[in-house]
CSV table of C-alpha atoms in Angstrom, one decimal:
chain,number,residue,atom,x,y,z
B,98,UNK,CA,0.0,0.0,0.0
B,99,UNK,CA,1.2,3.5,-0.8
B,100,UNK,CA,1.6,6.3,1.8
B,101,UNK,CA,-1.2,8.4,0.5
B,102,UNK,CA,-3.4,5.3,0.3
B,103,UNK,CA,-2.7,4.5,4.0
B,104,UNK,CA,-3.5,8.1,5.0
B,105,UNK,CA,-6.8,7.9,3.0
B,106,UNK,CA,-7.8,4.7,4.8
B,107,UNK,CA,-7.0,6.1,8.2
B,108,UNK,CA,-9.1,9.2,7.5
B,109,UNK,CA,-12.0,7.2,6.2
B,110,UNK,CA,-12.4,5.3,9.5
B,111,UNK,CA,-13.9,8.2,11.5
B,112,UNK,CA,-15.8,9.4,8.5
B,113,UNK,CA,-17.7,6.2,8.2
B,114,UNK,CA,-19.2,6.8,11.6
B,115,UNK,CA,-20.3,10.3,10.6
B,116,UNK,CA,-21.8,9.0,7.4
B,117,UNK,CA,-23.7,6.4,9.3
B,118,UNK,CA,-25.0,9.1,11.7
B,119,UNK,CA,-26.2,11.3,8.8
B,120,UNK,CA,-27.9,8.3,7.2
B,121,UNK,CA,-29.7,7.4,10.5
B,122,UNK,CA,-30.8,11.0,10.9
B,123,UNK,CA,-31.8,11.0,7.2
B,124,UNK,CA,-30.1,14.4,6.6
B,125,UNK,CA,-30.5,15.4,2.9
B,126,UNK,CA,-27.2,15.4,1.1
B,127,UNK,CA,-27.9,18.8,-0.4
B,128,UNK,CA,-28.3,20.2,3.1
B,129,UNK,CA,-24.9,18.8,4.0
B,130,UNK,CA,-23.3,20.4,0.9
B,131,UNK,CA,-24.8,23.8,1.9
B,132,UNK,CA,-23.7,23.5,5.5
B,133,UNK,CA,-20.2,22.8,4.2
B,134,UNK,CA,-20.0,26.0,2.3
B,135,UNK,CA,-21.2,28.0,5.2
B,136,UNK,CA,-18.5,26.6,7.4
B,137,UNK,CA,-16.0,27.3,4.6
B,138,UNK,CA,-17.0,30.9,4.7
B,139,UNK,CA,-16.1,30.9,8.4
B,140,UNK,CA,-12.7,29.4,7.5
B,141,UNK,CA,-12.2,32.2,5.0
B,142,UNK,CA,-13.0,34.7,7.6
B,143,UNK,CA,-10.4,33.2,9.9
B,144,UNK,CA,-7.8,33.3,7.1
B,145,UNK,CA,-8.7,37.0,6.5
B,146,UNK,CA,-7.9,37.7,10.1
B,147,UNK,CA,-4.6,35.8,9.9
B,148,UNK,CA,-5.8,33.1,12.3
B,149,UNK,CA,-4.4,30.2,10.3
B,150,UNK,CA,-4.6,27.5,12.9
B,151,UNK,CA,-8.3,28.3,13.7
B,152,UNK,CA,-8.9,28.4,9.9
B,153,UNK,CA,-7.3,25.0,9.6
B,154,UNK,CA,-9.6,23.4,12.1
B,155,UNK,CA,-12.7,25.0,10.6
B,156,UNK,CA,-11.6,23.7,7.1
B,157,UNK,CA,-11.4,20.2,8.5
B,158,UNK,CA,-15.0,20.4,9.7
B,159,UNK,CA,-16.2,22.1,6.5
B,160,UNK,CA,-14.5,19.5,4.3
B,161,UNK,CA,-16.0,16.6,6.3
B,162,UNK,CA,-19.4,17.8,5.1
B,163,UNK,CA,-18.0,18.3,1.7
B,164,UNK,CA,-16.7,14.7,1.6
B,165,UNK,CA,-19.6,12.9,3.1
B,166,UNK,CA,-22.5,14.5,1.1
B,167,UNK,CA,-21.9,12.2,-1.9
B,168,UNK,CA,-21.6,9.1,0.2
B,169,UNK,CA,-24.7,9.9,2.2
B,170,UNK,CA,-26.6,10.5,-1.1
B,171,UNK,CA,-25.6,7.0,-2.2
B,172,UNK,CA,-26.5,5.4,1.2
B,173,UNK,CA,-29.9,7.1,1.2
B,174,UNK,CA,-30.6,6.4,-2.4
B,175,UNK,CA,-30.9,10.1,-3.1
B,176,UNK,CA,-28.3,10.5,-5.9
B,177,UNK,CA,-29.6,13.0,-8.4
B,178,UNK,CA,-28.3,15.0,-11.3
B,179,UNK,CA,-29.2,18.2,-9.5
B,180,UNK,CA,-27.3,17.0,-6.5
B,181,UNK,CA,-24.1,16.6,-8.6
B,182,UNK,CA,-24.6,20.0,-10.1
B,183,UNK,CA,-25.4,21.7,-6.7
B,184,UNK,CA,-22.2,20.1,-5.2
B,185,UNK,CA,-20.0,21.4,-8.1
B,186,UNK,CA,-21.4,24.9,-7.8
B,187,UNK,CA,-21.1,25.0,-4.1
B,188,UNK,CA,-17.6,23.7,-4.3
B,189,UNK,CA,-16.6,26.7,-6.4
B,190,UNK,CA,-18.0,29.1,-3.8
B,191,UNK,CA,-16.0,27.3,-1.1
B,192,UNK,CA,-12.8,27.5,-3.2
B,193,UNK,CA,-13.2,31.2,-4.0
B,194,UNK,CA,-14.1,32.1,-0.4
B,195,UNK,CA,-10.8,30.7,0.9
B,196,UNK,CA,-8.8,32.6,-1.7
B,197,UNK,CA,-10.7,35.8,-1.0
B,198,UNK,CA,-9.9,35.4,2.7
B,199,UNK,CA,-6.2,35.3,1.9
B,200,UNK,CA,-6.5,38.2,-0.6
B,201,UNK,CA,-8.1,40.3,2.1
B,202,UNK,CA,-5.3,39.4,4.6
B,203,UNK,CA,-2.5,40.2,2.1
B,204,UNK,CA,-4.1,43.4,1.0
B,205,UNK,CA,-4.5,44.4,4.7
B,206,UNK,CA,-0.8,43.6,5.2
B,207,UNK,CA,0.0,45.8,2.1
B,208,UNK,CA,1.5,42.9,0.2
B,209,UNK,CA,0.3,43.5,-3.4
B,210,UNK,CA,2.7,40.8,-4.6
B,211,UNK,CA,0.9,38.1,-2.7
B,212,UNK,CA,-2.5,39.6,-3.6
B,213,UNK,CA,-1.5,38.9,-7.2
B,214,UNK,CA,-0.2,35.4,-6.5
B,215,UNK,CA,-3.4,34.5,-4.6
B,216,UNK,CA,-5.6,36.0,-7.3
B,217,UNK,CA,-3.8,34.1,-10.1
B,218,UNK,CA,-3.9,30.9,-8.0
B,219,UNK,CA,-7.7,31.5,-7.6
B,220,UNK,CA,-8.1,32.1,-11.4
B,221,UNK,CA,-6.3,28.9,-12.4
B,222,UNK,CA,-8.0,26.9,-9.7
B,223,UNK,CA,-11.4,27.9,-11.1
B,224,UNK,CA,-10.2,27.3,-14.6
B,225,UNK,CA,-9.1,23.8,-13.6
B,226,UNK,CA,-12.7,22.9,-12.8
B,227,UNK,CA,-14.1,24.8,-15.8
B,228,UNK,CA,-11.8,23.3,-18.4
B,229,UNK,CA,-12.8,19.8,-17.2
B,230,UNK,CA,-16.5,20.5,-17.2
B,231,UNK,CA,-16.4,22.1,-20.6
B,232,UNK,CA,-14.1,19.5,-22.1
B,233,UNK,CA,-16.4,16.7,-20.9
B,234,UNK,CA,-19.2,18.3,-22.8
B,235,UNK,CA,-17.1,17.6,-25.9
B,236,UNK,CA,-15.1,14.5,-25.1
B,237,UNK,CA,-15.7,11.4,-22.9
B,238,UNK,CA,-13.3,12.1,-20.1
B,239,UNK,CA,-10.8,14.9,-19.2
B,240,UNK,CA,-9.4,13.8,-15.9
B,241,UNK,CA,-5.7,14.8,-16.3
B,242,UNK,CA,-3.5,17.1,-14.3
B,243,UNK,CA,-2.4,16.8,-10.6
B,244,UNK,CA,-4.0,19.8,-8.9
B,245,UNK,CA,-7.6,19.1,-8.3
B,246,UNK,CA,-9.9,20.2,-5.5
B,247,UNK,CA,-8.9,17.6,-2.8
B,248,UNK,CA,-5.2,18.4,-3.3
B,249,UNK,CA,-5.9,22.1,-3.0
B,250,UNK,CA,-7.9,21.7,0.2
B,251,UNK,CA,-5.3,19.5,1.8
B,252,UNK,CA,-2.6,22.0,0.8
B,253,UNK,CA,-4.6,24.8,2.3
B,254,UNK,CA,-4.8,22.9,5.6
B,255,UNK,CA,-1.1,22.1,5.6
B,256,UNK,CA,-0.4,25.8,4.9
B,257,UNK,CA,-2.7,26.9,7.6
B,258,UNK,CA,-1.5,24.5,10.3
B,259,UNK,CA,2.2,25.0,9.6
B,260,UNK,CA,2.1,28.7,8.7
B,261,UNK,CA,3.5,28.0,5.2
B,262,UNK,CA,0.8,29.6,3.1
B,263,UNK,CA,3.1,31.3,0.7
B,264,UNK,CA,4.7,28.1,-0.4
B,265,UNK,CA,1.3,26.5,-0.7
B,266,UNK,CA,0.0,29.3,-2.9
B,267,UNK,CA,3.1,28.9,-5.2
B,268,UNK,CA,2.5,25.2,-5.5
B,269,UNK,CA,-1.3,25.7,-6.2
B,270,UNK,CA,-0.5,28.3,-8.8
B,271,UNK,CA,2.1,26.4,-10.7
B,272,UNK,CA,0.4,23.0,-10.7
B,273,UNK,CA,-3.0,24.6,-11.5
B,274,UNK,CA,-1.4,26.2,-14.6
B,275,UNK,CA,0.0,22.8,-15.6
B,276,UNK,CA,-3.4,21.1,-15.0
B,277,UNK,CA,-5.3,23.7,-17.1
B,278,UNK,CA,-2.7,23.4,-19.9
B,279,UNK,CA,-3.0,19.5,-19.7
B,280,UNK,CA,-6.7,19.7,-20.1
B,281,UNK,CA,-6.6,22.1,-23.0
B,282,UNK,CA,-4.0,20.0,-24.8
B,283,UNK,CA,-5.8,16.7,-24.2
B,284,UNK,CA,-9.1,18.1,-25.4
B,285,UNK,CA,-7.4,19.5,-28.6
B,286,UNK,CA,-5.8,16.2,-29.3
B,287,UNK,CA,-9.0,14.2,-28.7
B,288,UNK,CA,-11.0,16.4,-30.9
B,289,UNK,CA,-8.3,16.4,-33.6
B,290,UNK,CA,-8.2,12.5,-33.4
B,291,UNK,CA,-11.9,12.4,-34.1
B,292,UNK,CA,-11.7,15.2,-36.7
B,293,UNK,CA,-14.0,17.5,-34.8
B,294,UNK,CA,-11.7,20.4,-34.2
B,295,UNK,CA,-12.5,21.8,-37.6
B,296,UNK,CA,-16.2,22.0,-36.9
B,297,UNK,CA,-17.2,25.5,-35.7
T,67,UNK,CA,2.8,13.5,-29.0
T,68,UNK,CA,5.6,11.1,-28.3
T,69,UNK,CA,7.3,10.6,-24.9
T,70,UNK,CA,10.9,11.8,-24.8
T,71,UNK,CA,13.6,9.1,-25.1
T,72,UNK,CA,15.8,10.0,-22.1
T,73,UNK,CA,14.9,9.2,-18.5
T,74,UNK,CA,15.0,12.8,-17.1
T,75,UNK,CA,13.0,13.9,-20.1
T,76,UNK,CA,10.4,11.2,-19.5
T,77,UNK,CA,10.1,12.0,-15.8
T,78,UNK,CA,9.5,15.7,-16.6
T,79,UNK,CA,7.1,14.8,-19.4
T,80,UNK,CA,5.0,12.5,-17.1
T,81,UNK,CA,5.0,15.1,-14.3
T,82,UNK,CA,3.7,17.7,-16.7
T,83,UNK,CA,1.2,15.5,-18.5
T,84,UNK,CA,-0.1,14.0,-15.2
T,85,UNK,CA,-2.4,11.0,-15.6
T,86,UNK,CA,-1.6,9.0,-12.5
T,87,UNK,CA,-4.4,8.1,-10.0
T,88,UNK,CA,-4.3,8.9,-6.3
T,89,UNK,CA,-2.6,6.4,-4.0
T,90,UNK,CA,0.0,5.3,-6.6
T,91,UNK,CA,3.7,5.5,-6.0
T,92,UNK,CA,4.0,8.3,-8.5
T,93,UNK,CA,1.4,10.2,-6.6
T,94,UNK,CA,3.3,9.6,-3.3
T,95,UNK,CA,6.5,10.9,-5.0
T,96,UNK,CA,4.7,14.1,-6.1
T,97,UNK,CA,3.3,14.6,-2.6
T,98,UNK,CA,6.7,14.2,-1.1
T,99,UNK,CA,8.2,16.7,-3.5
T,100,UNK,CA,5.4,19.2,-2.8
T,101,UNK,CA,5.7,18.8,1.0
T,102,UNK,CA,9.5,19.2,0.8
T,103,UNK,CA,9.1,22.4,-1.1
T,104,UNK,CA,6.5,23.8,1.3
T,105,UNK,CA,8.3,22.9,4.5
T,106,UNK,CA,11.9,23.2,3.6
T,107,UNK,CA,11.9,26.3,1.5
T,108,UNK,CA,12.9,29.2,3.8
T,109,UNK,CA,9.9,31.6,4.1
T,110,UNK,CA,12.3,34.6,3.6
T,111,UNK,CA,13.2,33.2,0.1
T,112,UNK,CA,9.5,33.4,-0.9
T,113,UNK,CA,8.9,36.7,0.9
T,114,UNK,CA,6.2,35.0,3.0
T,115,UNK,CA,4.0,37.8,4.4
T,116,UNK,CA,3.1,35.8,7.6
T,117,UNK,CA,6.1,33.6,8.3
T,118,UNK,CA,9.7,34.6,8.7
T,119,UNK,CA,13.1,32.9,9.2
T,120,UNK,CA,15.4,30.8,7.1
T,121,UNK,CA,13.7,27.5,7.8
T,122,UNK,CA,15.4,24.1,7.8
T,123,UNK,CA,17.5,24.8,4.7
T,124,UNK,CA,18.8,28.0,6.1
T,125,UNK,CA,19.6,26.3,9.4
T,126,UNK,CA,21.6,23.6,7.5
T,127,UNK,CA,23.4,26.2,5.4
T,128,UNK,CA,24.3,28.1,8.6
T,129,UNK,CA,25.7,24.9,10.1
T,130,UNK,CA,27.8,24.2,6.9
T,131,UNK,CA,29.4,27.6,6.9
């Protein structure tokens, strides 16, 4: 077993109990998704105030909701197309909120360089999701590139708990640029292979 | 697009055109590289607005001087 696989299994253990509790209480998965984004707004507020450790703990709670909503939907037999759409939309709000918290903090500290770095990281993070969503309306699958939402969230937590947010932002920025580029190139190649790139 | 013939070229190519799943050894390697960058790079080198100091690399360089 790999190191990240082992970490995933260990984290899944307490999450199973939470999922079971939500299923017993019959909490609707869309409600869990919405509660998750509200808690993420609180994390963004803590980031804006420079309280990184507090933000880290709030992010853990928020992302428990984010992680379990899909699993609860499956357990309750409430998987729906709207649920998938709602989850994706709400995830973007959560992503943007965390970045805005940092932008507020860095602008308050008078650090325009990091305001720019955070803004660019936010732009490419959003484009990572958009390129895949748009590509998959044209080709079957576009799951390439390293920096997806789970990686971003874990990096945010590491940055918050260890006060290494600058390094984390650089990693998110560079790898998100690569991911967006990967997805554009893959889509172009797939469409060229099927001869559809000439169709306007 | 063809993969480069040399090993370093292939490593860079596969890191850029990332297609590996999570919980693979390639994923582990990437995670280790990222964590090394985040934790070992001195905050002063990055001009970190909220952290200061030279970090573990700076400490090591000081010891070697």
